[in-house]
PDB file of C-alpha atoms and ligand atoms in Angstrom:
ATOM      1  CA  MET A 755       2.955  12.487  19.535  1.00 84.00           C
ATOM      2  CA  ILE A 756      -0.405  13.450  17.890  1.00 93.00           C
ATOM      3  CA  CYS A 757       1.424  16.317  16.106  1.00 94.00           C
ATOM      4  CA  ASN A 758       3.940  13.652  14.504  1.00 94.00           C
ATOM      5  CA  ASP A 759       1.254  11.675  13.380  1.00 95.00           C
ATOM      6  CA  VAL A 760      -0.626  14.938  11.714  1.00 96.00           C
ATOM      7  CA  GLN A 761       2.885  15.496  10.400  1.00 95.00           C
ATOM      8  CA  LYS A 762       3.076  12.114   8.612  1.00 95.00           C
ATOM      9  CA  LEU A 763      -0.316  12.908   6.938  1.00 96.00           C
ATOM     10  CA  ILE A 764       0.941  16.143   5.701  1.00 96.00           C
ATOM     11  CA  ASP A 765       4.153  14.684   4.615  1.00 95.00           C
ATOM     12  CA  TYR A 766       2.391  12.021   2.743  1.00 96.00           C
ATOM     13  CA  ALA A 767       0.004  14.843   0.938  1.00 97.00           C
ATOM     14  CA  ILE A 768       3.298  16.512  -0.123  1.00 96.00           C
ATOM     15  CA  LYS A 769       5.191  13.270  -1.338  1.00 95.00           C
ATOM     16  CA  LYS A 770       1.862  12.406  -3.311  1.00 96.00           C
ATOM     17  CA  GLU A 771       1.670  15.728  -4.696  1.00 97.00           C
ATOM     18  CA  LEU A 772      -1.847  16.530  -3.518  1.00 98.00           C
ATOM     19  CA  ILE A 773      -0.452  19.761  -1.864  1.00 98.00           C
ATOM     20  CA  THR A 774       2.604  21.777  -2.098  1.00 97.00           C
ATOM     21  CA  ASN A 775       4.854  23.580   0.545  1.00 96.00           C
ATOM     22  CA  ASP A 776       2.667  26.604  -0.013  1.00 97.00           C
ATOM     23  CA  ASP A 777      -0.078  24.696   1.610  1.00 98.00           C
ATOM     24  CA  ILE A 778       1.483  23.522   4.753  1.00 96.00           C
ATOM     25  CA  TYR A 779       0.180  25.875   7.111  1.00 97.00           C
ATOM     26  CA  VAL A 780      -3.371  26.089   6.030  1.00 98.00           C
ATOM     27  CA  VAL A 781      -3.605  22.435   5.818  1.00 98.00           C
ATOM     28  CA  ARG A 782      -2.073  21.886   9.179  1.00 97.00           C
ATOM     29  CA  ASN A 783      -4.433  24.201  10.837  1.00 98.00           C
ATOM     30  CA  GLN A 784      -7.219  22.619   9.444  1.00 98.00           C
ATOM     31  CA  LEU A 785      -6.104  19.317  10.592  1.00 98.00           C
ATOM     32  CA  MET A 786      -5.482  20.739  14.091  1.00 98.00           C
ATOM     33  CA  GLU A 787      -8.890  22.382  13.956  1.00 98.00           C
ATOM     34  CA  ALA A 788     -10.675  18.810  13.179  1.00 98.00           C
ATOM     35  CA  LEU A 789      -8.587  17.113  15.609  1.00 98.00           C
ATOM     36  CA  LYS A 790      -9.094  20.066  18.363  1.00 98.00           C
ATOM     37  CA  LEU A 791      -5.343  20.466  18.918  1.00 97.00           C
ATOM     38  CA  THR A 792      -4.267  23.779  20.393  1.00 95.00           C
ATOM     39  CA  ASP A 793      -0.659  23.563  20.259  1.00 94.00           C
ATOM     40  CA  TRP A 794       1.483  22.274  17.628  1.00 94.00           C
ATOM     41  CA  GLU A 795       5.143  20.541  18.399  1.00 89.00           C
ATOM     42  CA  GLU A 796       7.375  20.875  15.549  1.00 83.00           C
ATOM     43  CA  ASN A 797       8.963  17.436  14.426  1.00 75.00           C
ATOM     44  CA  LEU A 798      10.725  16.160  11.923  1.00 67.00           C
ATOM     45  CA  SER A 799       8.544  12.643  10.889  1.00 65.00           C
ATOM     46  CA  GLU A 800      10.557  10.705   8.670  1.00 67.00           C
ATOM     47  CA  CYS A 801       8.282  10.203   5.674  1.00 63.00           C
ATOM     48  CA  SER A 802       8.069   6.510   5.906  1.00 74.00           C
ATOM     49  CA  ASP A 803       6.340   4.043   3.566  1.00 84.00           C
ATOM     50  CA  GLU A 804       3.459   3.807   5.592  1.00 93.00           C
ATOM     51  CA  THR A 805       0.122   3.231   3.774  1.00 94.00           C
ATOM     52  CA  ILE A 806      -2.496   6.054   4.029  1.00 96.00           C
ATOM     53  CA  ASP A 807      -4.919   3.578   6.250  1.00 96.00           C
ATOM     54  CA  GLU A 808      -1.779   3.280   8.472  1.00 96.00           C
ATOM     55  CA  ILE A 809      -1.274   6.942   8.525  1.00 96.00           C
ATOM     56  CA  LEU A 810      -5.059   7.599   9.159  1.00 97.00           C
ATOM     57  CA  ALA A 811      -5.787   5.035  12.144  1.00 97.00           C
ATOM     58  CA  PRO A 812      -3.735   6.740  14.731  1.00 97.00           C
ATOM     59  CA  LEU A 813      -5.466  10.194  13.982  1.00 98.00           C
ATOM     60  CA  VAL A 814      -8.966   8.199  14.018  1.00 98.00           C
ATOM     61  CA  LYS A 815      -7.790   6.424  17.245  1.00 98.00           C
ATOM     62  CA  TYR A 816      -7.005   9.959  18.956  1.00 98.00           C
ATOM     63  CA  ALA A 817     -10.324  11.403  17.956  1.00 98.00           C
ATOM     64  CA  CYS A 818     -12.316   8.500  19.634  1.00 98.00           C
ATOM     65  CA  GLU A 819     -10.124   8.692  22.508  1.00 97.00           C
ATOM     66  CA  LYS A 820     -10.944  12.553  23.031  1.00 97.00           C
ATOM     67  CA  GLU A 821     -14.485  11.696  22.274  1.00 97.00           C
ATOM     68  CA  ILE A 822     -14.453  14.135  19.234  1.00 98.00           C
ATOM     69  CA  ILE A 823     -16.182  11.104  17.259  1.00 97.00           C
ATOM     70  CA  SER A 824     -17.961   7.881  18.389  1.00 95.00           C
ATOM     71  CA  ASP A 825     -15.997   5.005  18.175  1.00 95.00           C
ATOM     72  CA  THR A 826     -18.308   2.928  15.374  1.00 94.00           C
ATOM     73  CA  SER A 827     -17.092   2.091  12.072  1.00 92.00           C
ATOM     74  CA  ASN A 828     -19.112   4.836  10.162  1.00 93.00           C
ATOM     75  CA  SER A 829     -17.896   7.510  12.310  1.00 95.00           C
ATOM     76  CA  HIS A 830     -14.455   6.293  11.696  1.00 96.00           C
ATOM     77  CA  ASP A 831     -15.303   6.489   7.725  1.00 95.00           C
ATOM     78  CA  LEU A 832     -16.763   9.835   8.203  1.00 97.00           C
ATOM     79  CA  PHE A 833     -13.857  11.427  10.017  1.00 98.00           C
ATOM     80  CA  ASP A 834     -10.718   9.921   8.043  1.00 97.00           C
ATOM     81  CA  THR A 835     -12.716  11.228   4.779  1.00 98.00           C
ATOM     82  CA  LYS A 836     -13.029  14.626   6.506  1.00 98.00           C
ATOM     83  CA  LEU A 837      -9.042  14.691   7.275  1.00 98.00           C
ATOM     84  CA  MET A 838      -8.690  13.397   3.627  1.00 98.00           C
ATOM     85  CA  GLY A 839     -10.812  16.255   2.317  1.00 98.00           C
ATOM     86  CA  ILE A 840      -8.388  18.728   3.835  1.00 98.00           C
ATOM     87  CA  LEU A 841      -5.663  17.640   1.546  1.00 97.00           C
ATOM     88  CA  THR A 842      -7.698  17.331  -1.549  1.00 98.00           C
ATOM     89  CA  PRO A 843      -7.199  19.978  -4.132  1.00 98.00           C
ATOM     90  CA  MET A 844     -10.305  21.849  -5.358  1.00 98.00           C
ATOM     91  CA  PRO A 845     -12.197  20.647  -8.183  1.00 98.00           C
ATOM     92  CA  ARG A 846     -10.775  23.167 -10.871  1.00 98.00           C
ATOM     93  CA  GLU A 847      -7.502  21.844 -10.309  1.00 97.00           C
ATOM     94  CA  GLY A 848      -8.488  17.986 -10.765  1.00 97.00           C
ATOM     95  CA  VAL A 849     -10.507  18.953 -13.689  1.00 98.00           C
ATOM     96  CA  ALA A 850      -7.521  21.288 -15.337  1.00 98.00           C
ATOM     97  CA  GLU A 851      -5.112  18.450 -14.729  1.00 98.00           C
ATOM     98  CA  PHE A 852      -7.161  15.724 -16.140  1.00 98.00           C
ATOM     99  CA  ASN A 853      -8.223  17.777 -19.413  1.00 98.00           C
ATOM    100  CA  LYS A 854      -4.691  18.735 -19.692  1.00 98.00           C
ATOM    101  CA  ARG A 855      -3.781  15.091 -19.987  1.00 98.00           C
ATOM    102  CA  TYR A 856      -6.749  14.151 -21.870  1.00 97.00           C
ATOM    103  CA  THR A 857      -5.656  16.361 -24.688  1.00 97.00           C
ATOM    104  CA  ALA A 858      -2.707  14.244 -25.086  1.00 95.00           C
ATOM    105  CA  ASN A 859      -4.641  10.920 -24.662  1.00 96.00           C
ATOM    106  CA  PRO A 860      -7.553   9.533 -22.908  1.00 98.00           C
ATOM    107  CA  LYS A 861      -5.893   7.086 -21.167  1.00 98.00           C
ATOM    108  CA  GLU A 862      -3.442   9.175 -19.952  1.00 98.00           C
ATOM    109  CA  ALA A 863      -6.138  11.121 -18.333  1.00 98.00           C
ATOM    110  CA  THR A 864      -7.988   8.118 -16.775  1.00 98.00           C
ATOM    111  CA  ASP A 865      -4.514   6.693 -15.504  1.00 98.00           C
ATOM    112  CA  TRP A 866      -3.878   9.964 -13.716  1.00 98.00           C
ATOM    113  CA  TYR A 867      -7.578  10.297 -12.405  1.00 98.00           C
ATOM    114  CA  PHE A 868      -7.398   6.727 -11.103  1.00 97.00           C
ATOM    115  CA  ASP A 869      -3.871   7.311  -9.378  1.00 97.00           C
ATOM    116  CA  PHE A 870      -5.268  10.525  -7.790  1.00 98.00           C
ATOM    117  CA  SER A 871      -8.543   8.929  -6.496  1.00 97.00           C
ATOM    118  CA  LYS A 872      -6.349   6.328  -4.676  1.00 96.00           C
ATOM    119  CA  LYS A 873      -3.919   8.673  -3.366  1.00 97.00           C
ATOM    120  CA  LEU A 874      -7.222  10.533  -1.846  1.00 98.00           C
ATOM    121  CA  ASN A 875      -8.382   7.562  -0.270  1.00 97.00           C
ATOM    122  CA  TYR A 876     -11.593   7.987  -2.176  1.00 96.00           C
ATOM    123  CA  VAL A 877     -10.878   4.779  -4.000  1.00 94.00           C
ATOM    124  CA  ARG A 878     -10.058   2.815  -0.718  1.00 90.00           C
ATOM    125  CA  ALA A 879      -7.253   0.920  -2.285  1.00 85.00           C
ATOM    126  CA  GLY A 880      -6.526  -0.807   1.095  1.00 85.00           C
ATOM    127  CA  ARG A 881      -9.752  -2.419   1.649  1.00 84.00           C
ATOM    128  CA  ILE A 882     -10.151  -3.412  -2.304  1.00 84.00           C
ATOM    129  CA  GLU A 883      -7.167  -5.552  -1.371  1.00 84.00           C
ATOM    130  CA  LYS A 884      -9.198  -7.773   0.619  1.00 85.00           C
ATOM    131  CA  ASP A 885     -11.484  -8.525  -1.904  1.00 86.00           C
ATOM    132  CA  LEU A 886     -11.085 -12.385  -3.083  1.00 89.00           C
ATOM    133  CA  LYS A 887     -10.880 -12.739  -6.966  1.00 89.00           C
ATOM    134  CA  TRP A 888     -10.048 -15.823  -8.966  1.00 93.00           C
ATOM    135  CA  THR A 889     -10.779 -17.252 -12.516  1.00 93.00           C
ATOM    136  CA  TYR A 890     -12.708 -20.353 -13.105  1.00 95.00           C
ATOM    137  CA  ASP A 891     -12.400 -22.038 -16.791  1.00 96.00           C
ATOM    138  CA  CYS A 892     -15.872 -23.467 -17.251  1.00 94.00           C
ATOM    139  CA  GLU A 893     -17.193 -25.236 -20.541  1.00 94.00           C
ATOM    140  CA  TYR A 894     -18.406 -21.794 -21.643  1.00 94.00           C
ATOM    141  CA  GLY A 895     -15.112 -19.888 -21.219  1.00 95.00           C
ATOM    142  CA  ARG A 896     -13.077 -17.957 -18.519  1.00 94.00           C
ATOM    143  CA  ILE A 897     -15.348 -16.558 -15.421  1.00 93.00           C
ATOM    144  CA  ASP A 898     -13.849 -13.893 -13.393  1.00 87.00           C
ATOM    145  CA  ILE A 899     -15.191 -14.299  -9.906  1.00 89.00           C
ATOM    146  CA  THR A 900     -14.942 -11.239  -7.299  1.00 85.00           C
ATOM    147  CA  ILE A 901     -16.159 -11.759  -3.603  1.00 86.00           C
ATOM    148  CA  ASN A 902     -16.491  -8.126  -2.447  1.00 81.00           C
ATOM    149  CA  CYS A 903     -15.174  -7.697   1.260  1.00 81.00           C
ATOM    150  CA  SER A 904     -14.223  -4.352   0.711  1.00 77.00           C
ATOM    151  CA  LYS A 905     -17.352  -2.528   2.308  1.00 74.00           C
ATOM    152  CA  PRO A 906     -17.324  -2.648   6.070  1.00 71.00           C
ATOM    153  CA  GLU A 907     -19.740  -4.661   7.947  1.00 74.00           C
ATOM    154  CA  LYS A 908     -22.539  -2.445   9.519  1.00 78.00           C
ATOM    155  CA  ASP A 909     -21.743  -1.733  13.037  1.00 80.00           C
ATOM    156  CA  PRO A 910     -24.967  -2.475  15.386  1.00 83.00           C
ATOM    157  CA  ARG A 911     -24.391   1.052  16.812  1.00 84.00           C
ATOM    158  CA  ASP A 912     -24.691   2.607  13.456  1.00 82.00           C
ATOM    159  CA  ILE A 913     -27.692   0.881  12.583  1.00 83.00           C
ATOM    160  CA  ALA A 914     -29.163   2.079  15.819  1.00 83.00           C
ATOM    161  CA  ALA A 915     -28.013   5.750  14.999  1.00 80.00           C
ATOM    162  CA  ALA A 916     -29.345   5.696  11.514  1.00 80.00           C
ATOM    163  CA  LYS A 917     -32.871   5.214  12.712  1.00 81.00           C
ATOM    164  CA  THR A 918     -32.492   8.534  14.708  1.00 80.00           C
ATOM    165  CA  GLN A 919     -30.993  10.584  11.441  1.00 76.00           C
ATOM    166  CA  LYS A 920     -33.063  13.206  10.523  1.00 77.00           C
ATOM    167  CA  VAL A 921     -34.420  12.377   7.196  1.00 77.00           C
ATOM    168  CA  SER A 922     -32.619  14.826   4.567  1.00 83.00           C
ATOM    169  CA  ALA A 923     -33.203  15.294   0.819  1.00 87.00           C
ATOM    170  CA  TYR A 924     -29.862  16.752   0.313  1.00 93.00           C
ATOM    171  CA  PRO A 925     -28.158  15.252  -1.703  1.00 95.00           C
ATOM    172  CA  GLU A 926     -30.842  13.680  -3.139  1.00 93.00           C
ATOM    173  CA  CYS A 927     -28.974  10.457  -3.757  1.00 92.00           C
ATOM    174  CA  GLN A 928     -25.398   9.262  -3.866  1.00 91.00           C
ATOM    175  CA  LEU A 929     -24.974   9.980  -7.582  1.00 92.00           C
ATOM    176  CA  CYS A 930     -25.766  13.713  -7.701  1.00 95.00           C
ATOM    177  CA  PRO A 931     -23.092  16.275  -8.165  1.00 96.00           C
ATOM    178  CA  GLU A 932     -23.999  17.875  -4.744  1.00 97.00           C
ATOM    179  CA  ASN A 933     -22.020  14.930  -3.220  1.00 97.00           C
ATOM    180  CA  ALA A 934     -18.531  16.365  -4.129  1.00 97.00           C
ATOM    181  CA  GLY A 935     -17.123  17.914  -0.751  1.00 98.00           C
ATOM    182  CA  PHE A 936     -20.449  16.512   1.118  1.00 98.00           C
ATOM    183  CA  ALA A 937     -19.621  15.779   4.949  1.00 97.00           C
ATOM    184  CA  GLY A 938     -21.861  12.699   5.117  1.00 95.00           C
ATOM    185  CA  TYR A 939     -24.271  11.518   8.083  1.00 92.00           C
ATOM    186  CA  ALA A 940     -25.287   8.176   9.306  1.00 88.00           C
ATOM    187  CA  THR A 941     -26.722   6.853   5.976  1.00 89.00           C
ATOM    188  CA  HIS A 942     -24.949   8.870   3.662  1.00 92.00           C
ATOM    189  CA  PRO A 943     -20.994   8.516   3.141  1.00 94.00           C
ATOM    190  CA  ALA A 944     -18.840  11.440   3.617  1.00 96.00           C
ATOM    191  CA  ARG A 945     -17.426  12.588   0.034  1.00 97.00           C
ATOM    192  CA  GLN A 946     -14.802  15.365   1.114  1.00 98.00           C
ATOM    193  CA  ASN A 947     -12.155  13.727  -1.005  1.00 98.00           C
ATOM    194  CA  LEU A 948     -14.442  13.323  -4.050  1.00 98.00           C
ATOM    195  CA  ARG A 949     -13.660  15.018  -7.309  1.00 98.00           C
ATOM    196  CA  PRO A 950     -15.786  14.060 -10.339  1.00 98.00           C
ATOM    197  CA  VAL A 951     -14.923  15.243 -13.831  1.00 98.00           C
ATOM    198  CA  PRO A 952     -17.369  16.576 -16.084  1.00 97.00           C
ATOM    199  CA  LEU A 953     -18.054  15.355 -19.626  1.00 96.00           C
ATOM    200  CA  THR A 954     -20.764  15.893 -22.359  1.00 96.00           C
ATOM    201  CA  VAL A 955     -23.157  12.803 -22.950  1.00 96.00           C
ATOM    202  CA  ASN A 956     -25.876  13.338 -25.647  1.00 95.00           C
ATOM    203  CA  ASN A 957     -25.445  16.947 -25.509  1.00 96.00           C
ATOM    204  CA  GLU A 958     -26.194  16.778 -21.608  1.00 96.00           C
ATOM    205  CA  LYS A 959     -23.704  17.437 -18.716  1.00 97.00           C
ATOM    206  CA  TRP A 960     -22.523  14.358 -17.228  1.00 97.00           C
ATOM    207  CA  GLN A 961     -19.742  13.468 -14.788  1.00 97.00           C
ATOM    208  CA  LEU A 962     -17.289  10.560 -14.587  1.00 97.00           C
ATOM    209  CA  GLN A 963     -15.986   9.053 -11.154  1.00 97.00           C
ATOM    210  CA  TYR A 964     -14.678   5.984  -9.847  1.00 96.00           C
ATOM    211  CA  SER A 965     -16.486   3.655  -7.711  1.00 91.00           C
ATOM    212  CA  PRO A 966     -14.987   3.780  -4.135  1.00 88.00           C
ATOM    213  CA  TYR A 967     -15.534  -0.002  -3.586  1.00 83.00           C
ATOM    214  CA  SER A 968     -14.914  -1.201  -7.144  1.00 79.00           C
ATOM    215  CA  TYR A 969     -16.093  -4.313  -8.256  1.00 77.00           C
ATOM    216  CA  TYR A 970     -13.412  -4.576 -11.150  1.00 80.00           C
ATOM    217  CA  ASN A 971     -10.245  -2.901 -12.068  1.00 86.00           C
ATOM    218  CA  GLU A 972     -10.925   1.210 -12.682  1.00 93.00           C
ATOM    219  CA  HIS A 973     -14.794   0.405 -12.133  1.00 92.00           C
ATOM    220  CA  CYS A 974     -16.221   3.938 -12.863  1.00 94.00           C
ATOM    221  CA  ILE A 975     -19.330   5.497 -12.862  1.00 94.00           C
ATOM    222  CA  VAL A 976     -20.540   7.974 -15.389  1.00 95.00           C
ATOM    223  CA  PHE A 977     -23.601  10.169 -14.125  1.00 94.00           C
ATOM    224  CA  ASN A 978     -26.242  12.724 -15.506  1.00 95.00           C
ATOM    225  CA  GLU A 979     -25.792  15.890 -13.453  1.00 96.00           C
ATOM    226  CA  LYS A 980     -29.485  16.123 -13.450  1.00 96.00           C
ATOM    227  CA  HIS A 981     -31.358  13.878 -10.831  1.00 94.00           C
ATOM    228  CA  ILE A 982     -33.523  12.304 -13.160  1.00 91.00           C
ATOM    229  CA  PRO A 983     -34.713   8.292 -13.035  1.00 86.00           C
ATOM    230  CA  MET A 984     -32.290   5.828 -14.953  1.00 84.00           C
ATOM    231  CA  ILE A 985     -34.405   4.402 -17.759  1.00 84.00           C
ATOM    232  CA  ILE A 986     -33.423   2.267 -20.755  1.00 85.00           C
ATOM    233  CA  ASP A 987     -34.806   3.829 -24.098  1.00 87.00           C
ATOM    234  CA  ASP A 988     -33.478   4.416 -27.473  1.00 89.00           C
ATOM    235  CA  GLU A 989     -31.421   7.567 -26.245  1.00 90.00           C
ATOM    236  CA  VAL A 990     -29.291   5.123 -23.905  1.00 91.00           C
ATOM    237  CA  PHE A 991     -27.447   3.597 -27.149  1.00 92.00           C
ATOM    238  CA  GLU A 992     -26.567   7.291 -27.932  1.00 94.00           C
ATOM    239  CA  LYS A 993     -25.176   7.865 -24.417  1.00 95.00           C
ATOM    240  CA  LEU A 994     -23.396   4.647 -24.258  1.00 95.00           C
ATOM    241  CA  PHE A 995     -21.766   5.434 -27.526  1.00 96.00           C
ATOM    242  CA  ASP A 996     -20.950   9.027 -26.663  1.00 96.00           C
ATOM    243  CA  ILE A 997     -19.072   7.535 -23.383  1.00 96.00           C
ATOM    244  CA  VAL A 998     -16.895   4.959 -25.363  1.00 96.00           C
ATOM    245  CA  ASP A 999     -15.873   7.735 -27.885  1.00 97.00           C
ATOM    246  CA  TYR A1000     -14.945   9.858 -25.055  1.00 97.00           C
ATOM    247  CA  LEU A1001     -13.123   7.056 -23.439  1.00 97.00           C
ATOM    248  CA  PRO A1002     -12.277   4.480 -26.013  1.00 97.00           C
ATOM    249  CA  HIS A1003     -10.223   2.368 -24.021  1.00 97.00           C
ATOM    250  CA  TYR A1004     -13.100   1.823 -21.401  1.00 96.00           C
ATOM    251  CA  PHE A1005     -16.112  -0.661 -21.543  1.00 93.00           C
ATOM    252  CA  VAL A1006     -19.523   0.795 -20.512  1.00 93.00           C
ATOM    253  CA  GLY A1007     -22.845  -0.508 -19.972  1.00 90.00           C
ATOM    254  CA  SER A1008     -26.106   0.622 -18.494  1.00 87.00           C
ATOM    255  CA  ASN A1009     -27.286  -0.921 -15.215  1.00 78.00           C
ATOM    256  CA  ALA A1010     -30.611   1.057 -15.226  1.00 68.00           C
ATOM    257  CA  ASP A1011     -33.475  -1.267 -13.616  1.00 62.00           C
ATOM    258  CA  THR A1012     -36.519   0.599 -15.072  1.00 55.00           C
ATOM    259  CA  PRO A1013     -36.753  -0.545 -18.662  1.00 49.00           C
ATOM    260  CA  ILE A1014     -39.772   0.944 -20.775  1.00 43.00           C
TER     261      ILE A1014
HETATM  262 ZN1  LIG B1993     -29.070  12.079  -7.801  1.00 96.57          ZN
END
């Protein structure tokens, strides 16, 4: 039964072109290792139209039942991200695909990249669907209102576990490039399925990624590869214009909170 559930995830990865038939044994073996499976039963799982959340749920449940992970919402997220990381192409592959499409058209590149981020379940589309959204016509114009319901509620057991978590300075923050592929821990999310793409901003190396819990459609983040404070100064305008030059179909803003 569990082999059938694993096979569904492999079928999903092939169908979504995250892996190819050449990758099957490596991916299967790594999934078996994560689930501590020592035997494999060949089966023909009909590739159904189940969502990625529906495919991952029985695997997470199995890991809890077998005490591979603890049964808390944070452990579930760390574990299902670990599984998705096994299916996630290497950064060089994602970057090559993005750049190939970018030369044709920047919008084509971000359309592909957003879809890729959803297929990887890095952008948790199933949870974003739970957000409440509506518009309200007021005397000043139309207001878009969103209530974000996609971030999971904190589990009290996770809060307790976070208190005993050893403090680590790696990665220094959630917007450092070291997050790509990172396993996460009690107070830092797993990012094995994160694949940012590089860009140049104000002659410096920056990266682009989507927000896992978007507040608006195709909500993305651009960040400096260096871990330096966000400040609002004259250069911010150079940076913002570089970003809209690079992605002219996107709107950009700075939410730095330490103006000088
Ligand atoms: Zn940082």
